[in-house]
C-alpha positions as a Markdown table, in Angstrom:
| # | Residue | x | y | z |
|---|---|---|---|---|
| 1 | Unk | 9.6 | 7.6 | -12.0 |
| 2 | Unk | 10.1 | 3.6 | -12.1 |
| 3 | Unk | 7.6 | 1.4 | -10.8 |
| 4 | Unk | 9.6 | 0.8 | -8.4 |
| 5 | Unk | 9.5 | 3.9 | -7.0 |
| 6 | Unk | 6.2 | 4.1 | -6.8 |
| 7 | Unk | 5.4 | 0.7 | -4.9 |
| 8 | Unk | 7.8 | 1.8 | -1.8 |
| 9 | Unk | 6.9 | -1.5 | 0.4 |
| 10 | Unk | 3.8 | -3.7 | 1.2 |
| 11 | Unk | 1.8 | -2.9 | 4.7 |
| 12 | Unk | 1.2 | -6.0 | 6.3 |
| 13 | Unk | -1.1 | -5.8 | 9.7 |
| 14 | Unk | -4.5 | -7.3 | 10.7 |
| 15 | Unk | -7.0 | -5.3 | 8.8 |
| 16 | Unk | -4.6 | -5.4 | 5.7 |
| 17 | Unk | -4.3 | -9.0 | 5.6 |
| 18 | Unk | -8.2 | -9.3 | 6.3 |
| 19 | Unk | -9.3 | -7.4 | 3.3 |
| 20 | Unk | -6.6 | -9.2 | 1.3 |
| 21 | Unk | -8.5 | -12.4 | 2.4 |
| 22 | Unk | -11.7 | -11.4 | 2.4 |
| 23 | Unk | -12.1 | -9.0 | -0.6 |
| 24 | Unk | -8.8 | -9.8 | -2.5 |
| 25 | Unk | -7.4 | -6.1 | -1.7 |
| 26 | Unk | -3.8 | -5.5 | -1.2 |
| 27 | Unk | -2.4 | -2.8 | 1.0 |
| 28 | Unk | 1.1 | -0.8 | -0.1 |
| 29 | Unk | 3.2 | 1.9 | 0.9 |
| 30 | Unk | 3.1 | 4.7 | -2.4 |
| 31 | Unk | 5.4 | 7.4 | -2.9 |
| 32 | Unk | 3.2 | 10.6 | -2.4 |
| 33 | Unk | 3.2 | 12.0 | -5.6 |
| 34 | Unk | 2.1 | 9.5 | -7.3 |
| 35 | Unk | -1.4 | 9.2 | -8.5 |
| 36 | Unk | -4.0 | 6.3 | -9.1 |
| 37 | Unk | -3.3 | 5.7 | -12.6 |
| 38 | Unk | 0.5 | 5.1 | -11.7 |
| 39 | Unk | 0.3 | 3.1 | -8.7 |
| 40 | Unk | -2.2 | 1.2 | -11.1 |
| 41 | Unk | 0.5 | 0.8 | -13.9 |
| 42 | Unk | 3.3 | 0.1 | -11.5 |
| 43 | Unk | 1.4 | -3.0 | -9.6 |
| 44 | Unk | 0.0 | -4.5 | -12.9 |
| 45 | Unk | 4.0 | -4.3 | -14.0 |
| 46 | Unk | 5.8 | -5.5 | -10.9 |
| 47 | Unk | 3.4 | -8.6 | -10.0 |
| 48 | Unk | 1.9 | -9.2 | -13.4 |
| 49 | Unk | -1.9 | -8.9 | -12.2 |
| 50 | Unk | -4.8 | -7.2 | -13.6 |
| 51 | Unk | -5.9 | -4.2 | -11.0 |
| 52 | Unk | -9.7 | -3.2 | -11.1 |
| 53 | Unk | -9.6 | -0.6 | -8.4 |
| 54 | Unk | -7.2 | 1.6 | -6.6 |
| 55 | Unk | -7.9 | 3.9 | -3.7 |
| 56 | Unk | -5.8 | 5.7 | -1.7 |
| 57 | Unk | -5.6 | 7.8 | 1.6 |
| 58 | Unk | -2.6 | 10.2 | 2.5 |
| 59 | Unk | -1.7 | 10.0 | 6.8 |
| 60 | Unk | -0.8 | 13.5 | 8.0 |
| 61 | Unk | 2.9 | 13.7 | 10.6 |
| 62 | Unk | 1.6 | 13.2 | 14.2 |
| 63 | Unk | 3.5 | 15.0 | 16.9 |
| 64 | Unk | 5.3 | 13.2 | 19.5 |
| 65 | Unk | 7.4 | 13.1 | 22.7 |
| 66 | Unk | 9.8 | 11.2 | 23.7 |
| 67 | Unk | 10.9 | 12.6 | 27.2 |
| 68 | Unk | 11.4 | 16.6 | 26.1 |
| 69 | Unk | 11.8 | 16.4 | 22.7 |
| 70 | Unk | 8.8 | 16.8 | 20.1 |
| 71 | Unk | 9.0 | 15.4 | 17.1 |
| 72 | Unk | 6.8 | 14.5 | 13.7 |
| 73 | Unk | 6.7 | 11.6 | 12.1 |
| 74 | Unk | 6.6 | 11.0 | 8.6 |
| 75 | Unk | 3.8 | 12.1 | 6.4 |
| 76 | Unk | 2.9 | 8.4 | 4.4 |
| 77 | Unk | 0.5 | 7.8 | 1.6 |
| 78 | Unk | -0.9 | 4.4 | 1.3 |
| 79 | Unk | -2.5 | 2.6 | -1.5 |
| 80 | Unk | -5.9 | -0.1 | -1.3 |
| 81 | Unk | -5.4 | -2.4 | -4.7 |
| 82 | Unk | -8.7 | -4.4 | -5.8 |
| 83 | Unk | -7.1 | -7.1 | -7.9 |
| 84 | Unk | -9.4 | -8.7 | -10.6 |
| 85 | Unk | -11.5 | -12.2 | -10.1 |
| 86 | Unk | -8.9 | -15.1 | -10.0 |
| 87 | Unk | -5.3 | -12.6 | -9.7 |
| 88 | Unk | -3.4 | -13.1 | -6.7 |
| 89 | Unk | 0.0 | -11.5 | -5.7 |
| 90 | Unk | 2.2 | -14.3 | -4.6 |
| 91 | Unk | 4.5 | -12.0 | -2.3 |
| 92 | Unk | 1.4 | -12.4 | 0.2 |
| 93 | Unk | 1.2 | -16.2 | 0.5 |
| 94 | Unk | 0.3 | -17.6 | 3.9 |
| 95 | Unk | 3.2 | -19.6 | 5.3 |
């Protein structure tokens, strides 16, 4: 598995840019099966950073409607990056 598979695509909402201000944590969509030690090696490697923390949390399918029909979404696993004192990731740059 590539880095690139790993690192699916950054999650960019309110609370993910406010720890990304606040606390220098980065939020990203992970493939599921990988663990911390690869998502660590695969954002030091794509963005050329140095990661000091990396925690993740796994969102269960959620059942919906839409008129009769029931359907799940997608089971996602995201990952919270802790970059090091003075590393930034310039993908995130306020415009």
């Amino acid at each position: 598995m590539t880095a690139y598979d790993i690192i699916k695509k950054p999650v960019i909402t309110e609370k993910s840019e406010m720890l990304r201000r606040e606390y220098n944590k980065y939020t990203f969509e992970v493939s599921p099966k990988a663990n911390k030690i690869q998502i660590r090696k695969a954002v030091e490697e794509i963005f050329n950073v140095k990661v000091e923390s990396v925690s993740t949390l796994n969102s269960k399918p959620v059942v919906k409607r839409h008129g009769m029909k029931l359907y799940k979404t997608q089971a996602k696993k995201k990952a919270i990056v802790k970059l090091a004192q003075g590393s930034t990731i310039t993908y995130f740059k306020e415009v």
